[in-house]
Amino acid sequence: MEATKNTLQFQQATPNDTAHLRSLAHQSEAHWGYGEAFMDTFDRAFNITEQFIRENPVYVSWDHENAIAFWGLKRDGGGWELEYFYISEQCLGNGCGKQMWNHLTDWCRCRSIPEFHFVTSPQAIGFYEKMGAKQDGMWRSSIDGRPIPHFVYNDNQSHPSKT
């Protein structure tokens, strides 16, 4: 796959990209081995929508006609929440996640957004810690109620993802 050998290029997503992004998010989430009931609820209650793309910053990287990575932020009161951060299975372990994280944090820095928070699957804790995010507790999953890690990334901290 080309994208695993080259720098990912990101562009702002449009509502026309929704089906591609939903498919990528579903496949990425299913990678962790969640069951059919969980994935059905994920698709109905959490997966990205056209409305989210219209109303929030969402950026996608393509490999030909396939979405291979995307992130999406939303305002959360006076701050920001990282709602979506998904990468294709083929890109795992090839530095693509780090490239996407750097794109996200550069985008935030250019807009004077010093901090955002997010929840993640327990399997991704190590990645986010390497990127400089700090776990600050556990929240309940909106999908199945299980405890999931909550993180905060503050740009005023060191930048391990840049080194």
PDB file of N, CA and C in Angstrom, residues 37-135:
ATOM      1  N   ALA A  37     -23.191  -7.324  18.389  1.00  0.00           N
ATOM      2  CA  ALA A  37     -24.114  -6.414  19.074  1.00  0.00           C
ATOM      3  C   ALA A  37     -23.440  -5.069  19.351  1.00  0.00           C
ATOM      4  N   PHE A  38     -22.193  -5.112  19.811  1.00  0.00           N
ATOM      5  CA  PHE A  38     -21.446  -3.882  20.060  1.00  0.00           C
ATOM      6  C   PHE A  38     -21.307  -3.081  18.768  1.00  0.00           C
ATOM      7  N   MET A  39     -20.923  -3.758  17.689  1.00  0.00           N
ATOM      8  CA  MET A  39     -20.694  -3.067  16.421  1.00  0.00           C
ATOM      9  C   MET A  39     -21.989  -2.498  15.848  1.00  0.00           C
ATOM     10  N   ASP A  40     -23.108  -3.196  16.017  1.00  0.00           N
ATOM     11  CA  ASP A  40     -24.401  -2.661  15.566  1.00  0.00           C
ATOM     12  C   ASP A  40     -24.727  -1.373  16.316  1.00  0.00           C
ATOM     13  N   THR A  41     -24.525  -1.382  17.632  1.00  0.00           N
ATOM     14  CA  THR A  41     -24.778  -0.180  18.430  1.00  0.00           C
ATOM     15  C   THR A  41     -23.803   0.926  18.042  1.00  0.00           C
ATOM     16  N   PHE A  42     -22.552   0.575  17.829  1.00  0.00           N
ATOM     17  CA  PHE A  42     -21.550   1.548  17.389  1.00  0.00           C
ATOM     18  C   PHE A  42     -22.023   2.256  16.122  1.00  0.00           C
ATOM     19  N   ASP A  43     -22.452   1.477  15.131  1.00  0.00           N
ATOM     20  CA  ASP A  43     -22.880   2.064  13.859  1.00  0.00           C
ATOM     21  C   ASP A  43     -24.105   2.957  14.022  1.00  0.00           C
ATOM     22  N   ARG A  44     -25.041   2.555  14.850  1.00  0.00           N
ATOM     23  CA  ARG A  44     -26.273   3.336  15.033  1.00  0.00           C
ATOM     24  C   ARG A  44     -26.049   4.580  15.881  1.00  0.00           C
ATOM     25  N   ALA A  45     -25.293   4.446  16.960  1.00  0.00           N
ATOM     26  CA  ALA A  45     -25.245   5.504  17.967  1.00  0.00           C
ATOM     27  C   ALA A  45     -23.995   6.376  17.940  1.00  0.00           C
ATOM     28  N   PHE A  46     -22.913   5.887  17.356  1.00  0.00           N
ATOM     29  CA  PHE A  46     -21.663   6.635  17.485  1.00  0.00           C
ATOM     30  C   PHE A  46     -20.996   6.968  16.163  1.00  0.00           C
ATOM     31  N   ASN A  47     -21.134   6.139  15.161  1.00  0.00           N
ATOM     32  CA  ASN A  47     -20.366   6.326  13.930  1.00  0.00           C
ATOM     33  C   ASN A  47     -20.633   7.697  13.319  1.00  0.00           C
ATOM     34  N   ILE A  48     -19.688   8.185  12.552  1.00  0.00           N
ATOM     35  CA  ILE A  48     -19.722   9.537  11.985  1.00  0.00           C
ATOM     36  C   ILE A  48     -20.910   9.734  11.038  1.00  0.00           C
ATOM     37  N   THR A  49     -21.415  10.965  10.992  1.00  0.00           N
ATOM     38  CA  THR A  49     -22.573  11.306  10.164  1.00  0.00           C
ATOM     39  C   THR A  49     -22.252  12.488   9.251  1.00  0.00           C
ATOM     40  N   GLU A  50     -23.099  12.673   8.243  1.00  0.00           N
ATOM     41  CA  GLU A  50     -22.963  13.845   7.367  1.00  0.00           C
ATOM     42  C   GLU A  50     -23.048  15.130   8.179  1.00  0.00           C
ATOM     43  N   GLN A  51     -23.973  15.170   9.138  1.00  0.00           N
ATOM     44  CA  GLN A  51     -24.146  16.368   9.949  1.00  0.00           C
ATOM     45  C   GLN A  51     -22.873  16.688  10.729  1.00  0.00           C
ATOM     46  N   PHE A  52     -22.247  15.673  11.316  1.00  0.00           N
ATOM     47  CA  PHE A  52     -21.002  15.906  12.057  1.00  0.00           C
ATOM     48  C   PHE A  52     -19.951  16.506  11.129  1.00  0.00           C
ATOM     49  N   ILE A  53     -19.837  15.972   9.928  1.00  0.00           N
ATOM     50  CA  ILE A  53     -18.835  16.462   8.973  1.00  0.00           C
ATOM     51  C   ILE A  53     -19.124  17.905   8.566  1.00  0.00           C
ATOM     52  N   ARG A  54     -20.398  18.247   8.393  1.00  0.00           N
ATOM     53  CA  ARG A  54     -20.760  19.619   8.025  1.00  0.00           C
ATOM     54  C   ARG A  54     -20.440  20.611   9.138  1.00  0.00           C
ATOM     55  N   GLU A  55     -20.579  20.178  10.389  1.00  0.00           N
ATOM     56  CA  GLU A  55     -20.519  21.100  11.523  1.00  0.00           C
ATOM     57  C   GLU A  55     -19.181  21.131  12.261  1.00  0.00           C
ATOM     58  N   ASN A  56     -18.253  20.241  11.911  1.00  0.00           N
ATOM     59  CA  ASN A  56     -17.019  20.102  12.685  1.00  0.00           C
ATOM     60  C   ASN A  56     -15.818  19.882  11.771  1.00  0.00           C
ATOM     61  N   PRO A  57     -14.618  20.158  12.285  1.00  0.00           N
ATOM     62  CA  PRO A  57     -13.426  19.854  11.491  1.00  0.00           C
ATOM     63  C   PRO A  57     -13.199  18.341  11.422  1.00  0.00           C
ATOM     64  N   VAL A  58     -13.175  17.816  10.206  1.00  0.00           N
ATOM     65  CA  VAL A  58     -12.912  16.401   9.948  1.00  0.00           C
ATOM     66  C   VAL A  58     -11.929  16.348   8.785  1.00  0.00           C
ATOM     67  N   TYR A  59     -10.838  15.615   8.972  1.00  0.00           N
ATOM     68  CA  TYR A  59      -9.815  15.501   7.931  1.00  0.00           C
ATOM     69  C   TYR A  59      -9.566  14.035   7.617  1.00  0.00           C
ATOM     70  N   VAL A  60      -9.367  13.756   6.327  1.00  0.00           N
ATOM     71  CA  VAL A  60      -9.232  12.382   5.847  1.00  0.00           C
ATOM     72  C   VAL A  60      -8.010  12.260   4.943  1.00  0.00           C
ATOM     73  N   SER A  61      -7.387  11.092   4.983  1.00  0.00           N
ATOM     74  CA  SER A  61      -6.307  10.746   4.062  1.00  0.00           C
ATOM     75  C   SER A  61      -6.790   9.584   3.205  1.00  0.00           C
ATOM     76  N   TRP A  62      -6.482   9.661   1.915  1.00  0.00           N
ATOM     77  CA  TRP A  62      -6.939   8.660   0.950  1.00  0.00           C
ATOM     78  C   TRP A  62      -5.759   7.914   0.349  1.00  0.00           C
ATOM     79  N   ASP A  63      -5.977   6.653   0.055  1.00  0.00           N
ATOM     80  CA  ASP A  63      -5.072   5.863  -0.773  1.00  0.00           C
ATOM     81  C   ASP A  63      -5.908   5.486  -1.986  1.00  0.00           C
ATOM     82  N   HIS A  64      -5.700   6.204  -3.053  1.00  0.00           N
ATOM     83  CA  HIS A  64      -6.542   6.093  -4.244  1.00  0.00           C
ATOM     84  C   HIS A  64      -7.981   6.422  -3.837  1.00  0.00           C
ATOM     85  N   GLU A  65      -8.914   5.486  -3.917  1.00  0.00           N
ATOM     86  CA  GLU A  65     -10.313   5.785  -3.582  1.00  0.00           C
ATOM     87  C   GLU A  65     -10.706   5.274  -2.207  1.00  0.00           C
ATOM     88  N   ASN A  66      -9.744   4.842  -1.420  1.00  0.00           N
ATOM     89  CA  ASN A  66     -10.032   4.298  -0.095  1.00  0.00           C
ATOM     90  C   ASN A  66      -9.588   5.260   0.994  1.00  0.00           C
ATOM     91  N   ALA A  67     -10.511   5.574   1.897  1.00  0.00           N
ATOM     92  CA  ALA A  67     -10.144   6.349   3.082  1.00  0.00           C
ATOM     93  C   ALA A  67      -9.291   5.446   3.961  1.00  0.00           C
ATOM     94  N   ILE A  68      -8.105   5.921   4.343  1.00  0.00           N
ATOM     95  CA  ILE A  68      -7.216   5.090   5.163  1.00  0.00           C
ATOM     96  C   ILE A  68      -6.982   5.676   6.553  1.00  0.00           C
ATOM     97  N   ALA A  69      -7.373   6.923   6.770  1.00  0.00           N
ATOM     98  CA  ALA A  69      -7.211   7.537   8.083  1.00  0.00           C
ATOM     99  C   ALA A  69      -8.096   8.776   8.142  1.00  0.00           C
ATOM    100  N   PHE A  70      -8.691   9.023   9.321  1.00  0.00           N
ATOM    101  CA  PHE A  70      -9.415  10.285   9.502  1.00  0.00           C
ATOM    102  C   PHE A  70      -9.534  10.619  10.976  1.00  0.00           C
ATOM    103  N   TRP A  71      -9.633  11.921  11.220  1.00  0.00           N
ATOM    104  CA  TRP A  71      -9.886  12.416  12.566  1.00  0.00           C
ATOM    105  C   TRP A  71     -10.964  13.480  12.513  1.00  0.00           C
ATOM    106  N   GLY A  72     -11.671  13.647  13.647  1.00  0.00           N
ATOM    107  CA  GLY A  72     -12.712  14.663  13.747  1.00  0.00           C
ATOM    108  C   GLY A  72     -12.808  15.202  15.164  1.00  0.00           C
ATOM    109  N   LEU A  73     -12.809  16.514  15.289  1.00  0.00           N
ATOM    110  CA  LEU A  73     -12.951  17.210  16.570  1.00  0.00           C
ATOM    111  C   LEU A  73     -14.326  17.840  16.660  1.00  0.00           C
ATOM    112  N   LYS A  74     -14.799  18.042  17.887  1.00  0.00           N
ATOM    113  CA  LYS A  74     -16.022  18.826  18.081  1.00  0.00           C
ATOM    114  C   LYS A  74     -15.853  19.700  19.316  1.00  0.00           C
ATOM    115  N   ARG A  75     -16.564  20.818  19.307  1.00  0.00           N
ATOM    116  CA  ARG A  75     -16.562  21.688  20.480  1.00  0.00           C
ATOM    117  C   ARG A  75     -17.292  20.968  21.605  1.00  0.00           C
ATOM    118  N   ASP A  76     -16.771  21.146  22.810  1.00  0.00           N
ATOM    119  CA  ASP A  76     -17.367  20.534  23.992  1.00  0.00           C
ATOM    120  C   ASP A  76     -17.372  21.590  25.082  1.00  0.00           C
ATOM    121  N   GLY A  77     -18.470  22.329  25.171  1.00  0.00           N
ATOM    122  CA  GLY A  77     -18.505  23.460  26.087  1.00  0.00           C
ATOM    123  C   GLY A  77     -17.490  24.485  25.634  1.00  0.00           C
ATOM    124  N   GLY A  78     -16.559  24.844  26.510  1.00  0.00           N
ATOM    125  CA  GLY A  78     -15.520  25.801  26.156  1.00  0.00           C
ATOM    126  C   GLY A  78     -14.278  25.157  25.584  1.00  0.00           C
ATOM    127  N   GLY A  79     -14.284  23.833  25.470  1.00  0.00           N
ATOM    128  CA  GLY A  79     -13.101  23.134  24.979  1.00  0.00           C
ATOM    129  C   GLY A  79     -13.387  22.333  23.726  1.00  0.00           C
ATOM    130  N   TRP A  80     -12.544  21.339  23.492  1.00  0.00           N
ATOM    131  CA  TRP A  80     -12.645  20.499  22.301  1.00  0.00           C
ATOM    132  C   TRP A  80     -12.529  19.028  22.686  1.00  0.00           C
ATOM    133  N   GLU A  81     -13.251  18.192  21.957  1.00  0.00           N
ATOM    134  CA  GLU A  81     -13.195  16.744  22.143  1.00  0.00           C
ATOM    135  C   GLU A  81     -12.806  16.077  20.832  1.00  0.00           C
ATOM    136  N   LEU A  82     -11.847  15.176  20.899  1.00  0.00           N
ATOM    137  CA  LEU A  82     -11.490  14.354  19.747  1.00  0.00           C
ATOM    138  C   LEU A  82     -12.516  13.235  19.684  1.00  0.00           C
ATOM    139  N   GLU A  83     -13.416  13.334  18.754  1.00  0.00           N
ATOM    140  CA  GLU A  83     -14.521  12.383  18.641  1.00  0.00           C
ATOM    141  C   GLU A  83     -14.142  11.173  17.793  1.00  0.00           C
ATOM    142  N   TYR A  84     -13.341  11.386  16.762  1.00  0.00           N
ATOM    143  CA  TYR A  84     -12.971  10.300  15.842  1.00  0.00           C
ATOM    144  C   TYR A  84     -11.476  10.353  15.546  1.00  0.00           C
ATOM    145  N   PHE A  85     -10.855   9.180  15.585  1.00  0.00           N
ATOM    146  CA  PHE A  85      -9.440   9.046  15.230  1.00  0.00           C
ATOM    147  C   PHE A  85      -9.266   7.602  14.776  1.00  0.00           C
ATOM    148  N   TYR A  86      -9.403   7.377  13.482  1.00  0.00           N
ATOM    149  CA  TYR A  86      -9.415   6.009  12.950  1.00  0.00           C
ATOM    150  C   TYR A  86      -8.422   5.850  11.811  1.00  0.00           C
ATOM    151  N   ILE A  87      -7.827   4.662  11.781  1.00  0.00           N
ATOM    152  CA  ILE A  87      -6.840   4.342  10.758  1.00  0.00           C
ATOM    153  C   ILE A  87      -7.103   2.924  10.261  1.00  0.00           C
ATOM    154  N   SER A  88      -6.821   2.681   8.997  1.00  0.00           N
ATOM    155  CA  SER A  88      -7.070   1.351   8.433  1.00  0.00           C
ATOM    156  C   SER A  88      -6.108   0.329   9.030  1.00  0.00           C
ATOM    157  N   GLU A  89      -6.570  -0.900   9.087  1.00  0.00           N
ATOM    158  CA  GLU A  89      -5.744  -1.992   9.616  1.00  0.00           C
ATOM    159  C   GLU A  89      -4.419  -2.115   8.883  1.00  0.00           C
ATOM    160  N   GLN A  90      -4.443  -1.915   7.565  1.00  0.00           N
ATOM    161  CA  GLN A  90      -3.229  -2.052   6.757  1.00  0.00           C
ATOM    162  C   GLN A  90      -2.164  -1.035   7.155  1.00  0.00           C
ATOM    163  N   CYS A  91      -2.571   0.057   7.772  1.00  0.00           N
ATOM    164  CA  CYS A  91      -1.628   1.117   8.143  1.00  0.00           C
ATOM    165  C   CYS A  91      -1.094   0.981   9.563  1.00  0.00           C
ATOM    166  N   LEU A  92      -1.664   0.084  10.348  1.00  0.00           N
ATOM    167  CA  LEU A  92      -1.211  -0.069  11.732  1.00  0.00           C
ATOM    168  C   LEU A  92       0.257  -0.474  11.769  1.00  0.00           C
ATOM    169  N   GLY A  93       1.011   0.168  12.641  1.00  0.00           N
ATOM    170  CA  GLY A  93       2.415  -0.170  12.812  1.00  0.00           C
ATOM    171  C   GLY A  93       3.347   0.399  11.765  1.00  0.00           C
ATOM    172  N   ASN A  94       2.840   1.284  10.914  1.00  0.00           N
ATOM    173  CA  ASN A  94       3.658   1.864   9.843  1.00  0.00           C
ATOM    174  C   ASN A  94       3.904   3.361  10.010  1.00  0.00           C
ATOM    175  N   GLY A  95       3.601   3.899  11.174  1.00  0.00           N
ATOM    176  CA  GLY A  95       3.817   5.321  11.407  1.00  0.00           C
ATOM    177  C   GLY A  95       2.678   6.215  10.959  1.00  0.00           C
ATOM    178  N   CYS A  96       1.635   5.633  10.397  1.00  0.00           N
ATOM    179  CA  CYS A  96       0.511   6.445   9.913  1.00  0.00           C
ATOM    180  C   CYS A  96      -0.254   7.094  11.063  1.00  0.00           C
ATOM    181  N   GLY A  97      -0.411   6.369  12.161  1.00  0.00           N
ATOM    182  CA  GLY A  97      -1.100   6.942  13.315  1.00  0.00           C
ATOM    183  C   GLY A  97      -0.367   8.159  13.847  1.00  0.00           C
ATOM    184  N   LYS A  98       0.943   8.073  13.915  1.00  0.00           N
ATOM    185  CA  LYS A  98       1.755   9.203  14.368  1.00  0.00           C
ATOM    186  C   LYS A  98       1.623  10.378  13.400  1.00  0.00           C
ATOM    187  N   GLN A  99       1.634  10.089  12.096  1.00  0.00           N
ATOM    188  CA  GLN A  99       1.460  11.165  11.111  1.00  0.00           C
ATOM    189  C   GLN A  99       0.097  11.837  11.281  1.00  0.00           C
ATOM    190  N   MET A 100      -0.947  11.029  11.499  1.00  0.00           N
ATOM    191  CA  MET A 100      -2.283  11.602  11.665  1.00  0.00           C
ATOM    192  C   MET A 100      -2.340  12.424  12.952  1.00  0.00           C
ATOM    193  N   TRP A 101      -1.737  11.920  14.020  1.00  0.00           N
ATOM    194  CA  TRP A 101      -1.706  12.668  15.282  1.00  0.00           C
ATOM    195  C   TRP A 101      -1.005  14.010  15.076  1.00  0.00           C
ATOM    196  N   ASN A 102       0.113  14.001  14.380  1.00  0.00           N
ATOM    197  CA  ASN A 102       0.834  15.250  14.122  1.00  0.00           C
ATOM    198  C   ASN A 102       0.005  16.209  13.279  1.00  0.00           C
ATOM    199  N   HIS A 103      -0.751  15.688  12.318  1.00  0.00           N
ATOM    200  CA  HIS A 103      -1.636  16.552  11.527  1.00  0.00           C
ATOM    201  C   HIS A 103      -2.689  17.182  12.431  1.00  0.00           C
ATOM    202  N   LEU A 104      -3.299  16.372  13.283  1.00  0.00           N
ATOM    203  CA  LEU A 104      -4.311  16.861  14.222  1.00  0.00           C
ATOM    204  C   LEU A 104      -3.739  17.931  15.145  1.00  0.00           C
ATOM    205  N   THR A 105      -2.607  17.657  15.772  1.00  0.00           N
ATOM    206  CA  THR A 105      -2.064  18.616  16.736  1.00  0.00           C
ATOM    207  C   THR A 105      -1.529  19.872  16.045  1.00  0.00           C
ATOM    208  N   ASP A 106      -0.997  19.746  14.841  1.00  0.00           N
ATOM    209  CA  ASP A 106      -0.589  20.935  14.076  1.00  0.00           C
ATOM    210  C   ASP A 106      -1.807  21.786  13.736  1.00  0.00           C
ATOM    211  N   TRP A 107      -2.904  21.137  13.329  1.00  0.00           N
ATOM    212  CA  TRP A 107      -4.145  21.852  13.012  1.00  0.00           C
ATOM    213  C   TRP A 107      -4.605  22.624  14.247  1.00  0.00           C
ATOM    214  N   CYS A 108      -4.594  21.966  15.401  1.00  0.00           N
ATOM    215  CA  CYS A 108      -5.014  22.626  16.644  1.00  0.00           C
ATOM    216  C   CYS A 108      -4.102  23.801  16.983  1.00  0.00           C
ATOM    217  N   ARG A 109      -2.813  23.581  16.869  1.00  0.00           N
ATOM    218  CA  ARG A 109      -1.832  24.625  17.189  1.00  0.00           C
ATOM    219  C   ARG A 109      -2.064  25.864  16.314  1.00  0.00           C
ATOM    220  N   CYS A 110      -2.315  25.673  15.040  1.00  0.00           N
ATOM    221  CA  CYS A 110      -2.540  26.796  14.112  1.00  0.00           C
ATOM    222  C   CYS A 110      -3.798  27.583  14.457  1.00  0.00           C
ATOM    223  N   ARG A 111      -4.706  26.980  15.213  1.00  0.00           N
ATOM    224  CA  ARG A 111      -5.960  27.630  15.580  1.00  0.00           C
ATOM    225  C   ARG A 111      -6.010  27.978  17.062  1.00  0.00           C
ATOM    226  N   SER A 112      -4.849  27.946  17.697  1.00  0.00           N
ATOM    227  CA  SER A 112      -4.726  28.273  19.125  1.00  0.00           C
ATOM    228  C   SER A 112      -5.654  27.426  19.993  1.00  0.00           C
ATOM    229  N   ILE A 113      -5.730  26.142  19.671  1.00  0.00           N
ATOM    230  CA  ILE A 113      -6.465  25.183  20.493  1.00  0.00           C
ATOM    231  C   ILE A 113      -5.403  24.414  21.282  1.00  0.00           C
ATOM    232  N   PRO A 114      -5.194  24.784  22.548  1.00  0.00           N
ATOM    233  CA  PRO A 114      -4.087  24.189  23.292  1.00  0.00           C
ATOM    234  C   PRO A 114      -4.380  22.812  23.876  1.00  0.00           C
ATOM    235  N   GLU A 115      -5.664  22.441  23.938  1.00  0.00           N
ATOM    236  CA  GLU A 115      -6.001  21.208  24.645  1.00  0.00           C
ATOM    237  C   GLU A 115      -7.273  20.589  24.073  1.00  0.00           C
ATOM    238  N   PHE A 116      -7.315  19.268  24.083  1.00  0.00           N
ATOM    239  CA  PHE A 116      -8.547  18.544  23.771  1.00  0.00           C
ATOM    240  C   PHE A 116      -8.567  17.268  24.596  1.00  0.00           C
ATOM    241  N   HIS A 117      -9.751  16.692  24.726  1.00  0.00           N
ATOM    242  CA  HIS A 117      -9.882  15.461  25.496  1.00  0.00           C
ATOM    243  C   HIS A 117     -10.570  14.410  24.643  1.00  0.00           C
ATOM    244  N   PHE A 118     -10.505  13.154  25.083  1.00  0.00           N
ATOM    245  CA  PHE A 118     -11.097  12.058  24.324  1.00  0.00           C
ATOM    246  C   PHE A 118     -11.136  10.789  25.156  1.00  0.00           C
ATOM    247  N   VAL A 119     -11.971   9.851  24.718  1.00  0.00           N
ATOM    248  CA  VAL A 119     -11.977   8.493  25.260  1.00  0.00           C
ATOM    249  C   VAL A 119     -11.451   7.575  24.170  1.00  0.00           C
ATOM    250  N   THR A 120     -10.984   6.403  24.583  1.00  0.00           N
ATOM    251  CA  THR A 120     -10.419   5.474  23.614  1.00  0.00           C
ATOM    252  C   THR A 120     -10.612   4.042  24.076  1.00  0.00           C
ATOM    253  N   SER A 121     -10.372   3.121  23.185  1.00  0.00           N
ATOM    254  CA  SER A 121     -10.355   1.707  23.541  1.00  0.00           C
ATOM    255  C   SER A 121      -9.124   1.435  24.402  1.00  0.00           C
ATOM    256  N   PRO A 122      -9.245   0.540  25.377  1.00  0.00           N
ATOM    257  CA  PRO A 122      -8.083   0.236  26.224  1.00  0.00           C
ATOM    258  C   PRO A 122      -6.858  -0.205  25.420  1.00  0.00           C
ATOM    259  N   GLN A 123      -7.079  -0.833  24.284  1.00  0.00           N
ATOM    260  CA  GLN A 123      -5.968  -1.329  23.473  1.00  0.00           C
ATOM    261  C   GLN A 123      -5.110  -0.203  22.902  1.00  0.00           C
ATOM    262  N   ALA A 124      -5.623   1.015  22.858  1.00  0.00           N
ATOM    263  CA  ALA A 124      -4.898   2.138  22.248  1.00  0.00           C
ATOM    264  C   ALA A 124      -4.184   3.026  23.268  1.00  0.00           C
ATOM    265  N   ILE A 125      -4.232   2.666  24.537  1.00  0.00           N
ATOM    266  CA  ILE A 125      -3.622   3.499  25.579  1.00  0.00           C
ATOM    267  C   ILE A 125      -2.154   3.800  25.274  1.00  0.00           C
ATOM    268  N   GLY A 126      -1.380   2.786  24.945  1.00  0.00           N
ATOM    269  CA  GLY A 126       0.053   2.974  24.697  1.00  0.00           C
ATOM    270  C   GLY A 126       0.337   3.973  23.594  1.00  0.00           C
ATOM    271  N   PHE A 127      -0.442   3.917  22.516  1.00  0.00           N
ATOM    272  CA  PHE A 127      -0.249   4.857  21.410  1.00  0.00           C
ATOM    273  C   PHE A 127      -0.434   6.290  21.895  1.00  0.00           C
ATOM    274  N   TYR A 128      -1.554   6.557  22.573  1.00  0.00           N
ATOM    275  CA  TYR A 128      -1.839   7.929  22.984  1.00  0.00           C
ATOM    276  C   TYR A 128      -0.839   8.431  24.025  1.00  0.00           C
ATOM    277  N   GLU A 129      -0.363   7.540  24.890  1.00  0.00           N
ATOM    278  CA  GLU A 129       0.675   7.951  25.837  1.00  0.00           C
ATOM    279  C   GLU A 129       1.954   8.332  25.098  1.00  0.00           C
ATOM    280  N   LYS A 130       2.327   7.575  24.068  1.00  0.00           N
ATOM    281  CA  LYS A 130       3.512   7.911  23.269  1.00  0.00           C
ATOM    282  C   LYS A 130       3.351   9.256  22.568  1.00  0.00           C
ATOM    283  N   MET A 131       2.121   9.620  22.241  1.00  0.00           N
ATOM    284  CA  MET A 131       1.862  10.883  21.554  1.00  0.00           C
ATOM    285  C   MET A 131       1.811  12.062  22.521  1.00  0.00           C
ATOM    286  N   GLY A 132       1.924  11.785  23.828  1.00  0.00           N
ATOM    287  CA  GLY A 132       1.967  12.864  24.813  1.00  0.00           C
ATOM    288  C   GLY A 132       0.665  13.132  25.531  1.00  0.00           C
ATOM    289  N   ALA A 133      -0.377  12.368  25.241  1.00  0.00           N
ATOM    290  CA  ALA A 133      -1.647  12.534  25.952  1.00  0.00           C
ATOM    291  C   ALA A 133      -1.532  11.892  27.332  1.00  0.00           C
ATOM    292  N   LYS A 134      -2.295  12.395  28.276  1.00  0.00           N
ATOM    293  CA  LYS A 134      -2.262  11.894  29.652  1.00  0.00           C
ATOM    294  C   LYS A 134      -3.629  11.333  30.027  1.00  0.00           C
ATOM    295  N   GLN A 135      -3.626  10.098  30.526  1.00  0.00           N
ATOM    296  CA  GLN A 135      -4.883   9.523  30.998  1.00  0.00           C
ATOM    297  C   GLN A 135      -5.245  10.191  32.312  1.00  0.00           C
TER     298      GLN A 135
END
